[in-house]
Coordinates of C-alpha atoms and ligand atoms in Angstrom, one line a residue:
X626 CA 57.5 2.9 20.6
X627 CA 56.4 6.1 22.4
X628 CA 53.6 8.2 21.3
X629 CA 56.1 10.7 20.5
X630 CA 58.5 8.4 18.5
X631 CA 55.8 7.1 16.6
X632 CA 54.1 10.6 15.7
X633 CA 57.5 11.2 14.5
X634 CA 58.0 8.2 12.2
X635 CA 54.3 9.0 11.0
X636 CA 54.9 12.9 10.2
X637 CA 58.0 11.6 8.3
X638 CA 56.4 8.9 6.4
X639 CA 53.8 11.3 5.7
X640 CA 56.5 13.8 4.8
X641 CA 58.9 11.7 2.5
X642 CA 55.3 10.8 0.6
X643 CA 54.7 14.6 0.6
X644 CA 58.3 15.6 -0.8
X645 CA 57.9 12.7 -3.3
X646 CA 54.4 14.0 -4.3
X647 CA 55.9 17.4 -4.9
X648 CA 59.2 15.6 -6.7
X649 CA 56.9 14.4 -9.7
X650 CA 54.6 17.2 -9.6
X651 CA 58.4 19.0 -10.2
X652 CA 59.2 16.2 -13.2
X653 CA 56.6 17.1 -15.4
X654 CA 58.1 20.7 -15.7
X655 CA 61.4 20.2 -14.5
X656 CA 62.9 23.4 -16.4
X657 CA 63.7 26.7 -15.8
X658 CA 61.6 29.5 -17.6
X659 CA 64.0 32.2 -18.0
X660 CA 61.8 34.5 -19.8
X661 CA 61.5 38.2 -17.9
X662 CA 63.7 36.6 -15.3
X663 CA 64.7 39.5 -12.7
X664 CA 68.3 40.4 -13.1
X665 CA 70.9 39.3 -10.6
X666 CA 72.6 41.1 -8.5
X667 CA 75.6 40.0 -6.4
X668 CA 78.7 41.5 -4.7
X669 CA 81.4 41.5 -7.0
X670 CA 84.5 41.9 -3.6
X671 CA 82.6 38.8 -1.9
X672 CA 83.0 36.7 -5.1
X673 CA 87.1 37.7 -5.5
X674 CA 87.6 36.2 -2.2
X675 CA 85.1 33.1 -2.8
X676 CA 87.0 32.5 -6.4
X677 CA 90.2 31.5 -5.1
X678 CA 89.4 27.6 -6.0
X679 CA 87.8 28.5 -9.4
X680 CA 90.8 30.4 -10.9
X681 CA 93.1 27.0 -10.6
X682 CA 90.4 26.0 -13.8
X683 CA 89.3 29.5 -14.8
X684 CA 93.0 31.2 -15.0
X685 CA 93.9 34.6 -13.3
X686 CA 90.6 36.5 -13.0
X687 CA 88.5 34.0 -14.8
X688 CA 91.0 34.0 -18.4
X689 CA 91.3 30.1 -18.5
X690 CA 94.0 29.1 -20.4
X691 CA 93.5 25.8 -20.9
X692 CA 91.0 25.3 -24.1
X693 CA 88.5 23.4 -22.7
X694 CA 87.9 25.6 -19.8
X695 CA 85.9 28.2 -20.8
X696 CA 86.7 32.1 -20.2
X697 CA 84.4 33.7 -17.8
X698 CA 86.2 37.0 -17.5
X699 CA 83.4 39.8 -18.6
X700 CA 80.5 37.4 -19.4
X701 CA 77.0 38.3 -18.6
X702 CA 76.8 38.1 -14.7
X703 CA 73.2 37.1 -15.5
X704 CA 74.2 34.3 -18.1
X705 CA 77.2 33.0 -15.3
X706 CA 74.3 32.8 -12.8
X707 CA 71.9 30.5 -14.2
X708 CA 74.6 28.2 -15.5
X709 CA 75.6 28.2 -12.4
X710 CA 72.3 27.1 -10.9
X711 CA 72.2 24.5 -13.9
X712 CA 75.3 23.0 -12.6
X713 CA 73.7 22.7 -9.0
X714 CA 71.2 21.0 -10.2
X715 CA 73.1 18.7 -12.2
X716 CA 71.4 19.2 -15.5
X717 CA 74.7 20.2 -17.4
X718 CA 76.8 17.0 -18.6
X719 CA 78.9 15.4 -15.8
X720 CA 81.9 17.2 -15.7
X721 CA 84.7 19.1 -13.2
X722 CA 82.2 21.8 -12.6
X723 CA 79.7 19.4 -11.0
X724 CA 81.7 19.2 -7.8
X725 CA 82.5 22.4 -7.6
X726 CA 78.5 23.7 -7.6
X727 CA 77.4 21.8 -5.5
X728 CA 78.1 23.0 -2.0
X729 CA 77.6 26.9 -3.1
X730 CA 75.2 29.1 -1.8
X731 CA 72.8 31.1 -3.7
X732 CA 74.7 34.1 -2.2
X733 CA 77.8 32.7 -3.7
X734 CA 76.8 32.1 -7.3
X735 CA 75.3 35.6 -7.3
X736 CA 78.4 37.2 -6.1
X737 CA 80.8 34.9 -7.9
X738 CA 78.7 35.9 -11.5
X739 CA 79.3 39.2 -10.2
X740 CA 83.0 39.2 -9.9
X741 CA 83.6 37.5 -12.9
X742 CA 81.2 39.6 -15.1
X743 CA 83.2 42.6 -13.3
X744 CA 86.6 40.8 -15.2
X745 CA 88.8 42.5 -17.5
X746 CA 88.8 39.9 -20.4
X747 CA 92.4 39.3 -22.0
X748 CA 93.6 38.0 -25.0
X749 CA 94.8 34.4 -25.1
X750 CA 98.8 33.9 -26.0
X751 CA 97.9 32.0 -29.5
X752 CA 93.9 33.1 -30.1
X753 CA 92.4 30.6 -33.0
X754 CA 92.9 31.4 -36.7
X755 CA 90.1 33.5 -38.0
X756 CA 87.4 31.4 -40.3
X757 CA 85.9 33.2 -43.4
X758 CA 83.0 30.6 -43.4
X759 CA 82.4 31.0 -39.6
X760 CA 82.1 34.8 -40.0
X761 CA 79.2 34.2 -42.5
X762 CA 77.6 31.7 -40.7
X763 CA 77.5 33.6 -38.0
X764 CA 76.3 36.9 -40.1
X765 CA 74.2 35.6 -42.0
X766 CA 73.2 32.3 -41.0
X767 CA 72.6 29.2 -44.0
X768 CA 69.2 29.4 -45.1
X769 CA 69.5 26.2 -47.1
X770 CA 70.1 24.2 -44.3
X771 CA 67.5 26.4 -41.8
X772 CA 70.5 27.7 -39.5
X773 CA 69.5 31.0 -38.2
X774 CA 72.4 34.2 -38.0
X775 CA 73.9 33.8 -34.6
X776 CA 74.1 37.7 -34.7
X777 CA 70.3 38.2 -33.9
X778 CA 71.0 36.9 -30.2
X779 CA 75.0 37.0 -29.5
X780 CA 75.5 40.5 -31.3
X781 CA 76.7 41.3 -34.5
X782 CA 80.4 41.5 -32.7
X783 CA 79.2 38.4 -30.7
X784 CA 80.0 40.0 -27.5
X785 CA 75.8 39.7 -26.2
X786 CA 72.8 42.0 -26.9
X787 CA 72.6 45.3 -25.5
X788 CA 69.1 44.8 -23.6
X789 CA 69.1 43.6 -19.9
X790 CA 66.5 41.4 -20.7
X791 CA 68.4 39.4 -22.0
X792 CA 71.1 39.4 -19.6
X793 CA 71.2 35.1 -19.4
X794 CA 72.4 35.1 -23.4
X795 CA 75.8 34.9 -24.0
X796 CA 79.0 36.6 -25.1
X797 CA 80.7 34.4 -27.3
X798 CA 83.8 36.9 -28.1
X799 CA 86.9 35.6 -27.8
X800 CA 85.5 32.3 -26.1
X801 CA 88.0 29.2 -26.5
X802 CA 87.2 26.9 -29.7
X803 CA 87.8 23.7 -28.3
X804 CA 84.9 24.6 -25.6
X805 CA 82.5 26.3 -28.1
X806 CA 82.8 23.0 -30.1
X807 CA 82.0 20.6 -27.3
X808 CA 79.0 22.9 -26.1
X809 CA 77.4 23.2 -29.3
X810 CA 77.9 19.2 -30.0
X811 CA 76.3 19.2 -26.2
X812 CA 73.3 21.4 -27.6
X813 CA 72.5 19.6 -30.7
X814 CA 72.5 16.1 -28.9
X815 CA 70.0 17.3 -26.8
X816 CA 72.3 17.2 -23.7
X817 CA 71.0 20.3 -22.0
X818 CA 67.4 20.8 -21.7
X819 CA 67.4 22.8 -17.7
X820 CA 65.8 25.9 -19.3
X821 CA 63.9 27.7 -21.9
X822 CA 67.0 29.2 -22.9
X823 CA 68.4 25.3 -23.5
X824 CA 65.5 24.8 -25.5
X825 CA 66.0 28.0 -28.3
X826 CA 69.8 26.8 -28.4
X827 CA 68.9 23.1 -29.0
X828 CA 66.8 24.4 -32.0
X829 CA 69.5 26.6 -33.5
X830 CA 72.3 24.0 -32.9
X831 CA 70.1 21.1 -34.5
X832 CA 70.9 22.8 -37.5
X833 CA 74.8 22.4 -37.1
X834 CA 76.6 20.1 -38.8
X835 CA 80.1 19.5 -37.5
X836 CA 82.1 21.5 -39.8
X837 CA 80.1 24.0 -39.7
X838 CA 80.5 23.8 -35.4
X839 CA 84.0 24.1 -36.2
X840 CA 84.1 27.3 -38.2
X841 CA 81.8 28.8 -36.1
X842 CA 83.8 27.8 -33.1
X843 CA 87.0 29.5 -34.7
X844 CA 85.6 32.2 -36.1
X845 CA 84.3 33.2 -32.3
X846 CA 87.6 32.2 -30.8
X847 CA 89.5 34.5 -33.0
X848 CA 87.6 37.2 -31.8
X849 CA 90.0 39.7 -29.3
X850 CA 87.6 39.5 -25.8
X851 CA 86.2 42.4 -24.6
X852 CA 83.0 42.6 -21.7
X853 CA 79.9 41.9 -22.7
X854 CA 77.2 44.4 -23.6
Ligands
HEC2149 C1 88.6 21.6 -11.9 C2 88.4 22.6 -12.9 C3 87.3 23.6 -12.6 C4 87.2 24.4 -11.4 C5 88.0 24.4 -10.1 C6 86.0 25.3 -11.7 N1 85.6 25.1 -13.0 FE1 84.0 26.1 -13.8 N2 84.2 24.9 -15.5 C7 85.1 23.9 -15.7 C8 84.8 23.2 -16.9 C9 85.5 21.9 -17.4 C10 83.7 23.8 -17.5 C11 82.9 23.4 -18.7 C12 81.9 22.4 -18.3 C13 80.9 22.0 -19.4 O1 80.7 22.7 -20.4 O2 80.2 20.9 -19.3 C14 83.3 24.9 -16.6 C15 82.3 25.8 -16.8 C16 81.9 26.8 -16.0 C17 80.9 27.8 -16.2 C18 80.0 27.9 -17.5 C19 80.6 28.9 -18.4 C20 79.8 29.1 -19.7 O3 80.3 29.8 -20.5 O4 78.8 28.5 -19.8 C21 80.8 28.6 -15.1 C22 79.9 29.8 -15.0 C23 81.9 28.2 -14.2 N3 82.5 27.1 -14.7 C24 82.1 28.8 -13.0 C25 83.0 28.4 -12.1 C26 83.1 28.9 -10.7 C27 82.4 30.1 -10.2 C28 84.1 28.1 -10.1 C29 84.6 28.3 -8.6 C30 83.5 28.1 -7.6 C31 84.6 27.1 -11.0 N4 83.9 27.3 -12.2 C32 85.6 26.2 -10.8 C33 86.1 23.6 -14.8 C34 86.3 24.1 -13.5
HEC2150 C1 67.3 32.7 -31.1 C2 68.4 33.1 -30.3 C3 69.8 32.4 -30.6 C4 70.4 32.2 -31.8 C5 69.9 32.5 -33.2 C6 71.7 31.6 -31.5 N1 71.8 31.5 -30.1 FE1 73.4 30.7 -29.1 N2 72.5 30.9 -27.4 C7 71.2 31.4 -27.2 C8 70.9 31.4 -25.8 C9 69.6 31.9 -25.2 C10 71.9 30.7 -25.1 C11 72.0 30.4 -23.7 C12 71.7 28.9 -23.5 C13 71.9 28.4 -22.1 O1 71.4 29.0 -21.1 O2 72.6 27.4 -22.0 C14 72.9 30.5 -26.2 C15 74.2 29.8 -25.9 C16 75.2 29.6 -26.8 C17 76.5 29.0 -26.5 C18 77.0 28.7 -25.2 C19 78.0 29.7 -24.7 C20 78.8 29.3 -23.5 O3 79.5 30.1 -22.9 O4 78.7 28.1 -23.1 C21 77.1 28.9 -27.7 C22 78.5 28.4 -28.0 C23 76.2 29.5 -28.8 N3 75.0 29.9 -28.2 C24 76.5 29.5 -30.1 C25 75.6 30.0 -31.1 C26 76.0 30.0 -32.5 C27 77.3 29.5 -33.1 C28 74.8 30.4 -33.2 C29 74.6 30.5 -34.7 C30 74.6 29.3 -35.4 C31 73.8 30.7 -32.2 N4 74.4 30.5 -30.9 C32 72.6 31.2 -32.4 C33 70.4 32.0 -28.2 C34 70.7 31.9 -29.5

């Protein structure tokens, strides 16, 4: 071995125990705090050019069709963003959209949260049937059983909070029932823990029982779209 070969394989010994150092130190905090996060900006034309492959899922300008897709068209740009990141970093359940996060840029997940916040949302051909006990749920919330009223952090029309701070919480209007179910079950199993905004859903959803995930989930879904605040 050279001197130069084996400075090499030293630096990189002493580098894989660096990154490896820095990977636990990482662990023991391993979420994102999303609290007074700076909003996101992207470029909306970019991300119509770069969503080509996501519309096949999505549907025409981000109105999936298929139920378990979910609708993206006029979410929070912020919101789209860090789920995006989530997905990069593998901390949402396996699924389709694993693949697909991988190789993107941070340049690509700002400007594709950017064109599909910029979305006309449209109504689906057959939207849900409207639940009278998801609507009080969701208004009022159950005291008895601890659950909160979703309408303190998705709106009272559930289409998001008028207050850029809080940019990375939802719009649930309009937002397909067989998806909303499957999240929330993801929530209350403790399935997604990537950020502080994971950890106040997990609370709220640890309250859920299923039926009440599925009048919730209709009640939303019956909802006619329209952007978020
Ligand atoms: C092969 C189908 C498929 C393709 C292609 C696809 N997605 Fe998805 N997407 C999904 C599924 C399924 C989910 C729900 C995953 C889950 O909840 O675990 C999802 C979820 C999402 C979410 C989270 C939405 C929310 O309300 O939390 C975002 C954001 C998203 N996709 C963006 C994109 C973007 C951007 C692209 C293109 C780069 C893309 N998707 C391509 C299937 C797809
Ligand atoms: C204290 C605030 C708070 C309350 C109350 C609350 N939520 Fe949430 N919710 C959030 C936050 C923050 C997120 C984003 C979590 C993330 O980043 O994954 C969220 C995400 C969601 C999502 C995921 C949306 C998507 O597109 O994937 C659903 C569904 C949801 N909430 C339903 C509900 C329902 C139903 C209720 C009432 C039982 C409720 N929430 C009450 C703060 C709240």
């Amino acid at each position: 071995m050279t001197s130069a070969t084996r400075c090499l394989s030293v630096c990189l010994r002493a580098g894989v125990l660096l990154l490896c150092a820095d990977s636990a130190a990482l662990h023991a905090t391993d979420w994102i705090d999303l609290r007074g996060a700076t909003p996101v900006h992207g470029d909306a034309a970019a991300g119509a050019s770069k969503a080509t492959v996501c519309v096949a899922c999505h549907g025409p300008n981000g109105n999936a069709i298929v139920p378990a897709f979910p609708r993206l068209a006029g979410q929070h740009a912020d919101y789209l963003y860090w789920e995006l990141v989530n997905f990069k970093r593998g901390t949402r359940p396996q699924s389709p959209m694993t693949a697909q996060a991988a190789n993107l840029s941070e340049a690509d997940m700002r400007d594709l949260a950017a064109y599909f916040a910029a979305q006309a949302p449209t109504a689906d051909a057959a939207p849900a049937s409207p639940s009278d006990r998801g609507e009080v749920l969701f208004h009022n919330g159950d005291p008895a059983r601890g659950i909160p009223p979703c309408q303190g952090c998705h709106g009272s029309d559930a289409s998001g909070i008028v207050d850029a701070r809080f940019g990375s919480w939802p719009s649930l209007r309009g937002q397909h029932a067989d998806y909303v179910v499957a999240r929330l079950r993801d929530y209350r199993d403790g399935k997604l823990t990537d950020s502080s905004n994971d950890f106040v859903m997990r609370g709220v959803a640890g309250t859920l029982d299923d039926e009440s995930i599925a009048a919730l989930a209709a009640w939303v879904a019956s909802l006619p779209p329209t952007a978020a605040h």
